[in-house]
PDB file of C-alpha atoms in Angstrom:
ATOM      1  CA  UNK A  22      21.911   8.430   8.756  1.00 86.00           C
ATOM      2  CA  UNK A  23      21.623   4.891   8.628  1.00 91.00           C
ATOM      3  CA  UNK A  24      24.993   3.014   7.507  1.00 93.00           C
ATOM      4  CA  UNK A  25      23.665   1.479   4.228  1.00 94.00           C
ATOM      5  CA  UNK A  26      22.655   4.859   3.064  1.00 93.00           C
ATOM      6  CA  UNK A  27      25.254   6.208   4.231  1.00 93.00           C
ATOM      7  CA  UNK A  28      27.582   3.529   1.786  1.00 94.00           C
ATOM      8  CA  UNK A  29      24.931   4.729  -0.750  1.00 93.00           C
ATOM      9  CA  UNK A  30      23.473   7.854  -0.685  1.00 92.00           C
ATOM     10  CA  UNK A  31      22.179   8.683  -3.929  1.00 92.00           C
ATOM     11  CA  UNK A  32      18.914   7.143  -4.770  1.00 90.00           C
ATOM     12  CA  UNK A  33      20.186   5.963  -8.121  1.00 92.00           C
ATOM     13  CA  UNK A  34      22.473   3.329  -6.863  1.00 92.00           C
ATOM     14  CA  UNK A  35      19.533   1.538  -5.402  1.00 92.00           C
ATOM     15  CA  UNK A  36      18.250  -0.797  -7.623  1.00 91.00           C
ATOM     16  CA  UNK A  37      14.238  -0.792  -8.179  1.00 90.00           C
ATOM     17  CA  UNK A  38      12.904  -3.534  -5.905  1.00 90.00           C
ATOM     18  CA  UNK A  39      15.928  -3.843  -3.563  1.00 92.00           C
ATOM     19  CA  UNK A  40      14.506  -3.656   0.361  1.00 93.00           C
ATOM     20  CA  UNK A  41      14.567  -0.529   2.188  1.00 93.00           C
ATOM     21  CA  UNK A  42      13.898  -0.029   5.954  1.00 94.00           C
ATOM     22  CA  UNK A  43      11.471   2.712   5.998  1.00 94.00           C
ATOM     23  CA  UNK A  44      14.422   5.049   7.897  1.00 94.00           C
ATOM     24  CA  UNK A  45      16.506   4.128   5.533  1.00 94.00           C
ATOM     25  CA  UNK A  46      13.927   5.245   2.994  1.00 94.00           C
ATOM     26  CA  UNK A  47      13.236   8.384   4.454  1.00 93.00           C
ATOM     27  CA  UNK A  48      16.840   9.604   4.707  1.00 94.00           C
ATOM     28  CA  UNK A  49      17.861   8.162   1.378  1.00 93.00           C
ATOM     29  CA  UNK A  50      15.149  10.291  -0.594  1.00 92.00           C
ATOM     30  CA  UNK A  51      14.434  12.795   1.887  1.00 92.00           C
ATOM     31  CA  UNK A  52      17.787  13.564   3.886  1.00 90.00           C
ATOM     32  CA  UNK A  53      16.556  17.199   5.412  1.00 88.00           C
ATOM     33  CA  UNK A  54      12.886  16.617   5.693  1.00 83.00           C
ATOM     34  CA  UNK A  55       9.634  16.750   5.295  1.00 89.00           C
ATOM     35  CA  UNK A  56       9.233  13.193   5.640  1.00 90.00           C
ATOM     36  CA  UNK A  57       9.773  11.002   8.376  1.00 92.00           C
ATOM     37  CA  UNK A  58       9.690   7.264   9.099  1.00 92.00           C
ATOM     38  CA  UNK A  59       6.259   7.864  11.030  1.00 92.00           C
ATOM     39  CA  UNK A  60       5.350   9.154   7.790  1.00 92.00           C
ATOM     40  CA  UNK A  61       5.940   6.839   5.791  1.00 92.00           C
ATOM     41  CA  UNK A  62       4.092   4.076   8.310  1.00 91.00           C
ATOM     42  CA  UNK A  63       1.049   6.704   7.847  1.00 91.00           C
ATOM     43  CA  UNK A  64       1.510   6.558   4.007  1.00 90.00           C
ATOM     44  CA  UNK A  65       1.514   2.633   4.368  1.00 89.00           C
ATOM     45  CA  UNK A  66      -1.833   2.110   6.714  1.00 88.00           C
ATOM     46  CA  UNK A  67      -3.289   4.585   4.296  1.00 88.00           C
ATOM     47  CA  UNK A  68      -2.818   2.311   1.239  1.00 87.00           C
ATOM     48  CA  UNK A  69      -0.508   4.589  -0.547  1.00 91.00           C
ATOM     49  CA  UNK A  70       3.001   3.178  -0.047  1.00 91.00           C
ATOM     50  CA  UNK A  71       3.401  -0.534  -0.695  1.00 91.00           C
ATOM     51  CA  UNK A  72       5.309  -1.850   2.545  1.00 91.00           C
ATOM     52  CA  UNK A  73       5.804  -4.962   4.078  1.00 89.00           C
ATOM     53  CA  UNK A  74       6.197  -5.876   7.676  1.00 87.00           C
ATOM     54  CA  UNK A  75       9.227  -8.967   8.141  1.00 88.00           C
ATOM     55  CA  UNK A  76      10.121  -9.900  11.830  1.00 89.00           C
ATOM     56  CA  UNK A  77       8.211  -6.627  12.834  1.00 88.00           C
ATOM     57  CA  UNK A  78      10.084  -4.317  10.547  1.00 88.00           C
ATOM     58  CA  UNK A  79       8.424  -2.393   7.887  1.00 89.00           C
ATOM     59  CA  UNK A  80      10.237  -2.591   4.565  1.00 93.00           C
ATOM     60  CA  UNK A  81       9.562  -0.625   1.273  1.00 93.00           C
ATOM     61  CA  UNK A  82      10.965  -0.377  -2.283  1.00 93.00           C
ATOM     62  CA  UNK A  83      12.381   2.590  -4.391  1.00 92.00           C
ATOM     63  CA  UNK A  84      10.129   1.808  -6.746  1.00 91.00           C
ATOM     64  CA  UNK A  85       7.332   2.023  -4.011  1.00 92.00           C
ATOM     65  CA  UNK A  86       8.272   5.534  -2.836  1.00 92.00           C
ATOM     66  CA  UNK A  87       8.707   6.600  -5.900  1.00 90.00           C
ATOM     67  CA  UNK A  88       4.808   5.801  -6.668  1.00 89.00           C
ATOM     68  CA  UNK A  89       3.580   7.127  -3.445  1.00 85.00           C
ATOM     69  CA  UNK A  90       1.364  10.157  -3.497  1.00 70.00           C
ATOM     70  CA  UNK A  91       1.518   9.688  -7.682  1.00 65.00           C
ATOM     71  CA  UNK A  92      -2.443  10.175  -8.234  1.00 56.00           C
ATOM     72  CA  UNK A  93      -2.176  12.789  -5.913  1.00 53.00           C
ATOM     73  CA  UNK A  94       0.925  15.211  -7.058  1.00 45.00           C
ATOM     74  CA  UNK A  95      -0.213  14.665 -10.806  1.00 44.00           C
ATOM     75  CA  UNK A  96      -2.683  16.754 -11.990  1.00 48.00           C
ATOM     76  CA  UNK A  97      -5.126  15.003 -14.685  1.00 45.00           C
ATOM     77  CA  UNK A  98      -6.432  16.972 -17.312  1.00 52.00           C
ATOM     78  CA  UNK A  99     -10.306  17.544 -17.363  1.00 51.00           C
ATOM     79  CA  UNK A 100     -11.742  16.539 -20.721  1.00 50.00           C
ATOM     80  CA  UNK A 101     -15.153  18.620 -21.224  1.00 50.00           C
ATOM     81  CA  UNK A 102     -17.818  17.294 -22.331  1.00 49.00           C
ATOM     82  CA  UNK A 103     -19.694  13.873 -21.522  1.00 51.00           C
ATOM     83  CA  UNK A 104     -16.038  12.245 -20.048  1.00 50.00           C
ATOM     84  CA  UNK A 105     -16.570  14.276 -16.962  1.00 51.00           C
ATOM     85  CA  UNK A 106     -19.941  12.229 -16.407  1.00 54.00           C
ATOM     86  CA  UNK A 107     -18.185   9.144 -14.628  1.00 62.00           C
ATOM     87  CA  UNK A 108     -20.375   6.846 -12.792  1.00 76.00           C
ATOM     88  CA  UNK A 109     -19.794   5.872  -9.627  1.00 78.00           C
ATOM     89  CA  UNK A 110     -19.913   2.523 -10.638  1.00 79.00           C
ATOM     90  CA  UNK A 111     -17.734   3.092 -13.493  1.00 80.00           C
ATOM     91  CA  UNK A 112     -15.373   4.882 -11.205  1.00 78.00           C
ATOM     92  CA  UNK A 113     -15.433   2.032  -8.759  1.00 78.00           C
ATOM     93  CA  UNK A 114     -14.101  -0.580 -11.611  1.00 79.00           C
ATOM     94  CA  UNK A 115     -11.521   1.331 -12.862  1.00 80.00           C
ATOM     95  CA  UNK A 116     -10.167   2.094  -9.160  1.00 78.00           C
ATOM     96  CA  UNK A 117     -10.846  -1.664  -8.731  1.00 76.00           C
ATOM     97  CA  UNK A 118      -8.461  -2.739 -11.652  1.00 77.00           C
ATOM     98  CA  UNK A 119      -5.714  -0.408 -10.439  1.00 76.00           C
ATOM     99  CA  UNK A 120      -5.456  -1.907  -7.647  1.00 73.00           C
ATOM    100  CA  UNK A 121      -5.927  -5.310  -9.171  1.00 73.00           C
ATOM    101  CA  UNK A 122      -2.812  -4.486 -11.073  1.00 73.00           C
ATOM    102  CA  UNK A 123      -0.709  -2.756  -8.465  1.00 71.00           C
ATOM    103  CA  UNK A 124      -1.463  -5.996  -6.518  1.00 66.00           C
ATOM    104  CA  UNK A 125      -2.914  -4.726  -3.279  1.00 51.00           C
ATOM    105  CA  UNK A 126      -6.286  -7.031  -4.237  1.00 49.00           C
ATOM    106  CA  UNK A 127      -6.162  -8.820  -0.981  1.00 56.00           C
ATOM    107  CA  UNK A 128      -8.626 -12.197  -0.301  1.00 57.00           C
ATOM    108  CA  UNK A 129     -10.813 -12.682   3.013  1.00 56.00           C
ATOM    109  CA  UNK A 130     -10.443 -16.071   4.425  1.00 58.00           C
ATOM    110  CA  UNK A 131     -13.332 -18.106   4.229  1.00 61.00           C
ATOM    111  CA  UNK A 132     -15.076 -18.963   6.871  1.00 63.00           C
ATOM    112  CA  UNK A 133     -15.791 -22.325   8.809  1.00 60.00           C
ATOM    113  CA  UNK A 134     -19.051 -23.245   9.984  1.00 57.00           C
ATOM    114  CA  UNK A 135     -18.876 -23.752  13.985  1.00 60.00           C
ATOM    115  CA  UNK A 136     -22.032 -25.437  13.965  1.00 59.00           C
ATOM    116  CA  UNK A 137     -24.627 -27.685  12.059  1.00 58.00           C
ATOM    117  CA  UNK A 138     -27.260 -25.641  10.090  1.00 57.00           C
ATOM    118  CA  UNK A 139     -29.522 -27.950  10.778  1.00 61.00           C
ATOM    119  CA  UNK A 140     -32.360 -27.100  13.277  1.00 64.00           C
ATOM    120  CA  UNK A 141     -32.046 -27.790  16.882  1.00 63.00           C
ATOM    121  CA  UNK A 142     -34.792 -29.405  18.381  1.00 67.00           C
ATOM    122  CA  UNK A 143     -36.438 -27.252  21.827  1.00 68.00           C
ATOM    123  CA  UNK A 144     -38.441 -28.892  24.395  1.00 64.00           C
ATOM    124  CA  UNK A 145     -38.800 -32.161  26.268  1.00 65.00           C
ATOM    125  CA  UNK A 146     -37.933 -34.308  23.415  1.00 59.00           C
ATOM    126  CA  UNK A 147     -34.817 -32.188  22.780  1.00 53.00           C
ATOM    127  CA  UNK A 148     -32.790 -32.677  26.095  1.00 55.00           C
TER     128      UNK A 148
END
């Protein structure tokens, strides 16, 4: 067990966004199993635990554990009628502003243009 869960081990005396190493996080809320620190790497490539890697250590909240998996341990209830009818593009948006909100909307860098868009001239006349 590592030492600062060791100081703490309940999962209440950890504050909300306070840092976790994700062994610490797996012992602290998991001290007998299923759940592992390779797990919880998995769970963070997979999108569904917010990490964040610091001097090549992957860190995690209490907060973020405590969401991960939510959508899928949480059963919704299936309204009949015309609700069921989602779009996919109507899906898409609201998945879109979820993730807006959670924050994991990330930006591509733009890219530079290497070269002149102008035509090159071929030929003789050219060299």
């Amino acid at each position: 067990m590592p030492p600062r869960v060791a100081a703490r081990p309940r999962p209440e005396e950890w504050t909300d966004d306070e840092l976790l190493t994700l062994p610490e996080a797996a012992s602290l809320f998991w001290p007998d199993g299923p759940i592992t620190t390779n797990t919880l790497r998995t769970a963070g490539h997979q999108g569904t635990l917010a990490i964040t890697k610091v001097a090549g250590k992957f860190f995690t909240t209490p907060m973020a554990v405590r969401r991960m998996g939510l959508e899928e341990t949480v059963p919704t209830p299936r309204q009949p009628g015309p609700a069921q009818d989602v779009s996919a593009q109507a899906l898409f948006q609201l998945k879109l502003a979820e993730a807006k909100r959670l924050g994991r909307e990330r930006a591509r860098p733009k890219r530079v243009a290497e070269r002149s868009a102008a035509p090159v001239p071929r030929g003789k006349a050219g060299q």
